[in-house]
mmCIF file of C-alpha atoms in Angstrom:
data_model
loop_
_atom_site.group_PDB
_atom_site.id
_atom_site.type_symbol
_atom_site.label_atom_id
_atom_site.label_comp_id
_atom_site.label_asym_id
_atom_site.label_seq_id
_atom_site.Cartn_x
_atom_site.Cartn_y
_atom_site.Cartn_z
ATOM 1 C CA UNK A 170 0.033 -3.470 -23.801
ATOM 2 C CA UNK A 171 0.227 -3.521 -20.016
ATOM 3 C CA UNK A 172 -2.708 -2.080 -18.052
ATOM 4 C CA UNK A 173 -0.276 -0.823 -15.441
ATOM 5 C CA UNK A 174 3.436 -0.526 -14.805
ATOM 6 C CA UNK A 175 5.045 -0.716 -11.365
ATOM 7 C CA UNK A 176 8.206 1.325 -10.759
ATOM 8 C CA UNK A 177 9.780 1.150 -7.293
ATOM 9 C CA UNK A 178 6.521 -0.081 -5.716
ATOM 10 C CA UNK A 179 4.467 2.711 -7.323
ATOM 11 C CA UNK A 180 1.920 1.362 -9.802
ATOM 12 C CA UNK A 181 1.069 3.623 -12.729
ATOM 13 C CA UNK A 182 -2.096 3.290 -14.779
ATOM 14 C CA UNK A 183 -1.217 2.949 -18.465
ATOM 15 C CA UNK A 184 -3.561 5.287 -20.289
ATOM 16 C CA UNK A 185 -3.734 8.451 -22.322
ATOM 17 C CA UNK A 186 -4.712 11.783 -20.821
ATOM 18 C CA UNK A 187 -7.995 11.895 -22.725
ATOM 19 C CA UNK A 188 -8.943 8.339 -21.781
ATOM 20 C CA UNK A 189 -7.981 8.988 -18.163
ATOM 21 C CA UNK A 190 -10.203 12.041 -17.894
ATOM 22 C CA UNK A 191 -13.101 10.591 -19.902
ATOM 23 C CA UNK A 192 -13.117 6.997 -18.650
ATOM 24 C CA UNK A 193 -11.750 7.226 -15.121
ATOM 25 C CA UNK A 194 -12.506 10.627 -13.639
ATOM 26 C CA UNK A 195 -15.659 11.969 -15.267
ATOM 27 C CA UNK A 196 -17.823 8.925 -14.365
ATOM 28 C CA UNK A 197 -16.746 9.266 -10.704
ATOM 29 C CA UNK A 198 -17.601 12.948 -10.748
ATOM 30 C CA UNK A 199 -21.071 12.332 -12.130
ATOM 31 C CA UNK A 200 -21.648 9.510 -9.635
ATOM 32 C CA UNK A 201 -20.314 11.683 -6.768
ATOM 33 C CA UNK A 202 -17.819 8.975 -5.808
ATOM 34 C CA UNK A 203 -14.754 9.932 -3.728
ATOM 35 C CA UNK A 204 -11.664 9.510 -5.912
ATOM 36 C CA UNK A 205 -8.024 10.286 -5.129
ATOM 37 C CA UNK A 206 -5.634 10.980 -8.010
ATOM 38 C CA UNK A 207 -1.835 11.197 -7.858
ATOM 39 C CA UNK A 208 0.043 12.491 -10.900
ATOM 40 C CA UNK A 209 3.502 11.193 -10.032
ATOM 41 C CA UNK A 210 6.895 12.244 -11.383
ATOM 42 C CA UNK A 211 10.354 10.841 -10.512
ATOM 43 C CA UNK A 212 10.678 13.208 -7.523
ATOM 44 C CA UNK A 213 7.532 11.767 -5.998
ATOM 45 C CA UNK A 214 8.704 8.192 -6.573
ATOM 46 C CA UNK A 215 12.103 8.946 -5.022
ATOM 47 C CA UNK A 216 10.442 10.598 -2.025
ATOM 48 C CA UNK A 217 8.413 7.427 -1.425
ATOM 49 C CA UNK A 218 11.705 5.528 -1.095
ATOM 50 C CA UNK A 219 12.940 7.668 1.789
ATOM 51 C CA UNK A 220 9.661 8.440 3.574
ATOM 52 C CA UNK A 221 7.409 5.502 4.487
ATOM 53 C CA UNK A 222 4.549 7.741 5.604
ATOM 54 C CA UNK A 223 4.621 9.556 2.297
ATOM 55 C CA UNK A 224 4.790 6.266 0.418
ATOM 56 C CA UNK A 225 1.631 5.142 2.197
ATOM 57 C CA UNK A 226 -0.134 8.377 1.300
ATOM 58 C CA UNK A 227 0.707 7.924 -2.390
ATOM 59 C CA UNK A 228 -0.220 4.236 -2.451
ATOM 60 C CA UNK A 229 -3.626 5.082 -0.963
ATOM 61 C CA UNK A 230 -4.524 6.830 -4.235
ATOM 62 C CA UNK A 231 -7.293 5.292 -6.305
ATOM 63 C CA UNK A 232 -5.179 5.885 -9.391
ATOM 64 C CA UNK A 233 -1.616 7.021 -10.115
ATOM 65 C CA UNK A 234 -0.717 8.385 -13.546
ATOM 66 C CA UNK A 235 2.709 9.253 -15.011
ATOM 67 C CA UNK A 236 3.463 12.977 -14.914
ATOM 68 C CA UNK A 237 7.050 13.268 -16.044
ATOM 69 C CA UNK A 238 9.315 12.340 -18.927
ATOM 70 C CA UNK A 239 11.485 10.412 -16.469
ATOM 71 C CA UNK A 240 8.625 8.040 -15.659
ATOM 72 C CA UNK A 241 8.029 7.361 -19.361
ATOM 73 C CA UNK A 242 11.733 6.732 -19.933
ATOM 74 C CA UNK A 243 11.926 4.410 -16.933
ATOM 75 C CA UNK A 244 8.980 2.377 -18.213
ATOM 76 C CA UNK A 245 10.629 2.127 -21.627
ATOM 77 C CA UNK A 246 13.882 0.947 -20.039
ATOM 78 C CA UNK A 247 11.851 -1.734 -18.248
ATOM 79 C CA UNK A 248 10.343 -2.723 -21.620
ATOM 80 C CA UNK A 249 6.865 -1.891 -20.322
ATOM 81 C CA UNK A 250 6.214 1.387 -22.152
ATOM 82 C CA UNK A 251 3.511 3.758 -20.961
ATOM 83 C CA UNK A 252 1.264 5.344 -23.577
ATOM 84 C CA UNK A 253 1.923 8.985 -22.715
ATOM 85 C CA UNK A 254 2.550 11.530 -20.027
ATOM 86 C CA UNK A 255 -0.569 12.563 -18.121
ATOM 87 C CA UNK A 256 0.321 16.064 -16.995
ATOM 88 C CA UNK A 257 -1.331 17.262 -13.792
ATOM 89 C CA UNK A 258 -1.867 20.834 -14.980
ATOM 90 C CA UNK A 259 -3.535 19.685 -18.194
ATOM 91 C CA UNK A 260 -5.752 17.236 -16.319
ATOM 92 C CA UNK A 261 -6.789 20.057 -13.994
ATOM 93 C CA UNK A 262 -7.791 22.214 -16.978
ATOM 94 C CA UNK A 263 -9.738 19.328 -18.515
ATOM 95 C CA UNK A 264 -11.582 18.774 -15.237
ATOM 96 C CA UNK A 265 -12.342 22.479 -14.892
ATOM 97 C CA UNK A 266 -13.764 22.449 -18.423
ATOM 98 C CA UNK A 267 -15.919 19.435 -17.517
ATOM 99 C CA UNK A 268 -17.040 21.163 -14.323
ATOM 100 C CA UNK A 269 -17.922 24.227 -16.385
ATOM 101 C CA UNK A 270 -20.072 22.135 -18.738
ATOM 102 C CA UNK A 271 -21.913 20.409 -15.903
ATOM 103 C CA UNK A 272 -22.090 23.194 -13.322
ATOM 104 C CA UNK A 273 -19.922 21.321 -10.820
ATOM 105 C CA UNK A 274 -18.232 22.873 -7.786
ATOM 106 C CA UNK A 275 -14.528 23.170 -6.960
ATOM 107 C CA UNK A 276 -12.507 23.852 -3.829
ATOM 108 C CA UNK A 277 -9.026 25.399 -4.091
ATOM 109 C CA UNK A 278 -6.586 24.598 -1.293
ATOM 110 C CA UNK A 279 -3.003 25.827 -1.273
ATOM 111 C CA UNK A 280 -0.448 28.428 -2.394
ATOM 112 C CA UNK A 281 -0.040 31.908 -0.941
ATOM 113 C CA UNK A 282 -3.219 33.859 -0.215
ATOM 114 C CA UNK A 283 -2.678 36.315 -3.080
ATOM 115 C CA UNK A 284 -1.849 33.516 -5.527
ATOM 116 C CA UNK A 285 -4.846 31.470 -4.422
ATOM 117 C CA UNK A 286 -7.139 34.469 -4.824
ATOM 118 C CA UNK A 287 -5.813 35.278 -8.300
ATOM 119 C CA UNK A 288 -6.006 31.646 -9.408
ATOM 120 C CA UNK A 289 -9.655 31.406 -8.356
ATOM 121 C CA UNK A 290 -10.401 34.699 -10.125
ATOM 122 C CA UNK A 291 -8.850 33.253 -13.297
ATOM 123 C CA UNK A 292 -10.953 30.110 -12.967
ATOM 124 C CA UNK A 293 -14.077 32.307 -12.673
ATOM 125 C CA UNK A 294 -13.043 34.191 -15.811
ATOM 126 C CA UNK A 295 -12.240 31.139 -17.930
ATOM 127 C CA UNK A 296 -14.877 28.775 -16.553
ATOM 128 C CA UNK A 297 -17.840 30.962 -15.527
ATOM 129 C CA UNK A 298 -20.185 28.031 -14.833
ATOM 130 C CA UNK A 299 -17.870 26.461 -12.251
ATOM 131 C CA UNK A 300 -19.252 26.937 -8.749
ATOM 132 C CA UNK A 301 -16.518 28.046 -6.334
ATOM 133 C CA UNK A 302 -17.237 25.984 -3.226
ATOM 134 C CA UNK A 303 -14.432 27.646 -1.293
ATOM 135 C CA UNK A 304 -10.737 28.351 -1.114
ATOM 136 C CA UNK A 305 -7.956 28.317 1.472
ATOM 137 C CA UNK A 306 -4.291 29.357 1.293
ATOM 138 C CA UNK A 307 -1.658 26.744 1.986
ATOM 139 C CA UNK A 308 -0.017 28.200 5.084
ATOM 140 C CA UNK A 309 -1.431 25.976 7.813
ATOM 141 C CA UNK A 310 -0.460 22.897 9.814
ATOM 142 C CA UNK A 311 -1.342 19.645 8.043
ATOM 143 C CA UNK A 312 -3.177 18.366 11.098
ATOM 144 C CA UNK A 313 -5.246 21.559 11.515
ATOM 145 C CA UNK A 314 -8.780 20.120 11.914
ATOM 146 C CA UNK A 315 -10.515 23.385 10.988
ATOM 147 C CA UNK A 316 -9.022 23.467 7.491
ATOM 148 C CA UNK A 317 -10.160 19.922 6.753
ATOM 149 C CA UNK A 318 -13.594 20.482 8.320
ATOM 150 C CA UNK A 319 -14.181 23.641 6.275
ATOM 151 C CA UNK A 320 -13.131 21.914 3.070
ATOM 152 C CA UNK A 321 -15.353 18.909 3.780
ATOM 153 C CA UNK A 322 -18.319 21.122 4.670
ATOM 154 C CA UNK A 323 -18.056 22.809 1.252
ATOM 155 C CA UNK A 324 -19.220 19.556 -0.412
ATOM 156 C CA UNK A 325 -17.186 20.288 -3.543
ATOM 157 C CA UNK A 326 -17.122 17.955 -6.529
ATOM 158 C CA UNK A 327 -13.431 18.664 -7.143
ATOM 159 C CA UNK A 328 -10.803 19.442 -4.498
ATOM 160 C CA UNK A 329 -7.554 20.775 -5.981
ATOM 161 C CA UNK A 330 -4.713 20.677 -3.432
ATOM 162 C CA UNK A 331 -1.694 22.848 -4.275
ATOM 163 C CA UNK A 332 0.566 22.219 -1.287
ATOM 164 C CA UNK A 333 3.505 20.730 -3.149
ATOM 165 C CA UNK A 334 5.426 17.542 -2.435
ATOM 166 C CA UNK A 335 5.000 15.908 0.090
ATOM 167 C CA UNK A 336 2.341 17.999 1.865
ATOM 168 C CA UNK A 337 -0.463 17.690 -0.655
ATOM 169 C CA UNK A 338 -0.535 13.881 -0.752
ATOM 170 C CA UNK A 339 -0.100 13.680 3.021
ATOM 171 C CA UNK A 340 -3.025 16.067 3.535
ATOM 172 C CA UNK A 341 -5.335 14.217 1.147
ATOM 173 C CA UNK A 342 -4.531 10.797 2.610
ATOM 174 C CA UNK A 343 -5.008 12.100 6.152
ATOM 175 C CA UNK A 344 -8.323 13.866 5.622
ATOM 176 C CA UNK A 345 -10.138 12.291 2.668
ATOM 177 C CA UNK A 346 -12.258 10.106 4.952
ATOM 178 C CA UNK A 347 -13.925 13.285 6.265
ATOM 179 C CA UNK A 348 -15.467 13.891 2.820
ATOM 180 C CA UNK A 349 -18.608 12.190 1.560
ATOM 181 C CA UNK A 350 -17.728 12.926 -2.065
ATOM 182 C CA UNK A 351 -15.125 14.671 -4.197
ATOM 183 C CA UNK A 352 -12.321 14.015 -6.649
ATOM 184 C CA UNK A 353 -9.043 14.890 -4.910
ATOM 185 C CA UNK A 354 -5.955 15.848 -6.866
ATOM 186 C CA UNK A 355 -2.610 17.285 -5.821
ATOM 187 C CA UNK A 356 -1.666 19.969 -8.336
ATOM 188 C CA UNK A 357 1.691 21.298 -7.109
ATOM 189 C CA UNK A 358 2.420 24.755 -8.495
ATOM 190 C CA UNK A 359 -0.606 24.873 -10.796
ATOM 191 C CA UNK A 360 -2.241 27.758 -8.929
ATOM 192 C CA UNK A 361 0.851 29.859 -9.664
ATOM 193 C CA UNK A 362 0.430 29.146 -13.377
ATOM 194 C CA UNK A 363 -3.285 29.986 -13.256
ATOM 195 C CA UNK A 364 -2.517 33.170 -11.319
ATOM 196 C CA UNK A 365 0.121 34.201 -13.857
ATOM 197 C CA UNK A 366 2.978 34.239 -11.341
ATOM 198 C CA UNK A 367 4.664 31.291 -13.077
ATOM 199 C CA UNK A 368 4.733 30.165 -16.705
ATOM 200 C CA UNK A 369 4.673 26.731 -18.254
ATOM 201 C CA UNK A 370 7.094 25.758 -20.975
ATOM 202 C CA UNK A 371 6.071 26.544 -24.579
ATOM 203 C CA UNK A 372 3.973 23.817 -26.214
ATOM 204 C CA UNK A 373 6.825 22.477 -28.330
ATOM 205 C CA UNK A 374 8.936 21.779 -25.218
ATOM 206 C CA UNK A 375 5.981 20.001 -23.595
ATOM 207 C CA UNK A 376 5.305 17.892 -26.706
ATOM 208 C CA UNK A 377 8.957 16.839 -26.813
ATOM 209 C CA UNK A 378 8.833 15.896 -23.093
ATOM 210 C CA UNK A 379 11.444 18.574 -22.376
ATOM 211 C CA UNK A 380 9.452 20.673 -19.925
ATOM 212 C CA UNK A 381 11.947 19.678 -17.212
ATOM 213 C CA UNK A 382 14.821 21.152 -19.267
ATOM 214 C CA UNK A 383 12.916 24.385 -19.875
ATOM 215 C CA UNK A 384 12.319 24.750 -16.136
ATOM 216 C CA UNK A 385 15.980 24.080 -15.416
ATOM 217 C CA UNK A 386 17.113 26.727 -17.907
ATOM 218 C CA UNK A 387 14.699 29.228 -16.374
ATOM 219 C CA UNK A 388 15.441 28.217 -12.788
ATOM 220 C CA UNK A 389 19.020 26.906 -12.457
ATOM 221 C CA UNK A 390 18.468 26.366 -8.722
ATOM 222 C CA UNK A 391 16.265 23.409 -9.689
ATOM 223 C CA UNK A 392 19.471 21.491 -10.512
ATOM 224 C CA UNK A 393 19.335 19.495 -7.263
ATOM 225 C CA UNK A 394 15.839 18.340 -8.145
ATOM 226 C CA UNK A 395 17.026 17.271 -11.591
ATOM 227 C CA UNK A 396 19.767 15.206 -9.944
ATOM 228 C CA UNK A 397 17.020 13.217 -8.235
ATOM 229 C CA UNK A 398 15.615 12.394 -11.674
ATOM 230 C CA UNK A 399 18.997 11.096 -12.828
ATOM 231 C CA UNK A 400 19.337 9.028 -9.644
ATOM 232 C CA UNK A 401 15.856 7.636 -10.286
ATOM 233 C CA UNK A 402 16.782 6.606 -13.835
ATOM 234 C CA UNK A 403 20.084 5.061 -12.742
ATOM 235 C CA UNK A 404 18.260 2.989 -10.155
ATOM 236 C CA UNK A 405 15.871 1.777 -12.841
ATOM 237 C CA UNK A 406 18.744 0.942 -15.197
ATOM 238 C CA UNK A 407 20.607 -1.035 -12.545
ATOM 239 C CA UNK A 408 17.405 -2.269 -10.872
ATOM 240 C CA UNK A 409 18.503 -0.928 -7.484
ATOM 241 C CA UNK A 410 14.915 -0.652 -6.359
#
């Protein structure tokens, strides 16, 4: 079993979700060590091919885990199978549960103001012992120093960044050195799911690694994004990396 698998210059840690949370993230949280997580899917990998700045921001992560059926399939094609998908939303919930148990603090950066507010309210409801260090909507310039300074001043244990691809990884890579502690994680549209403005696929679709198909059926306009996944897989098959 390989400890890691590299696909198009992006190196994925080969682990299960439970082992990742328990063995990699929780010890850093308790030790108050800065730690930058990327949960990467084929879209992220393809974006790193066309954007060198973005590639740098992803490669700066302390750990990259596979969030997408396409990544698992690519690894299998390369005969270096990964153990399982490590879904960003599920990791976020696991970390919120851990924060709830240990009275840790969280900062919520991203999404529309109303979505951000509702997501934080849901976190308070489901995880009452989590300390809300602060929150900020996602409509700002990436180089806005005030946003980064406010987030750093909050001294949160967990910083969830829901700015989407590529903004969230760019923001974390640009500003993480301003923080003395904190586990950073880009979480895409997870605040929308917490707020109830978007729904995840039913569990059976997720277990079958068909969440992408469920999203496509619900949102046909995602077809262009799915094409990127097929391009990614074709490049793996023909090794055009």
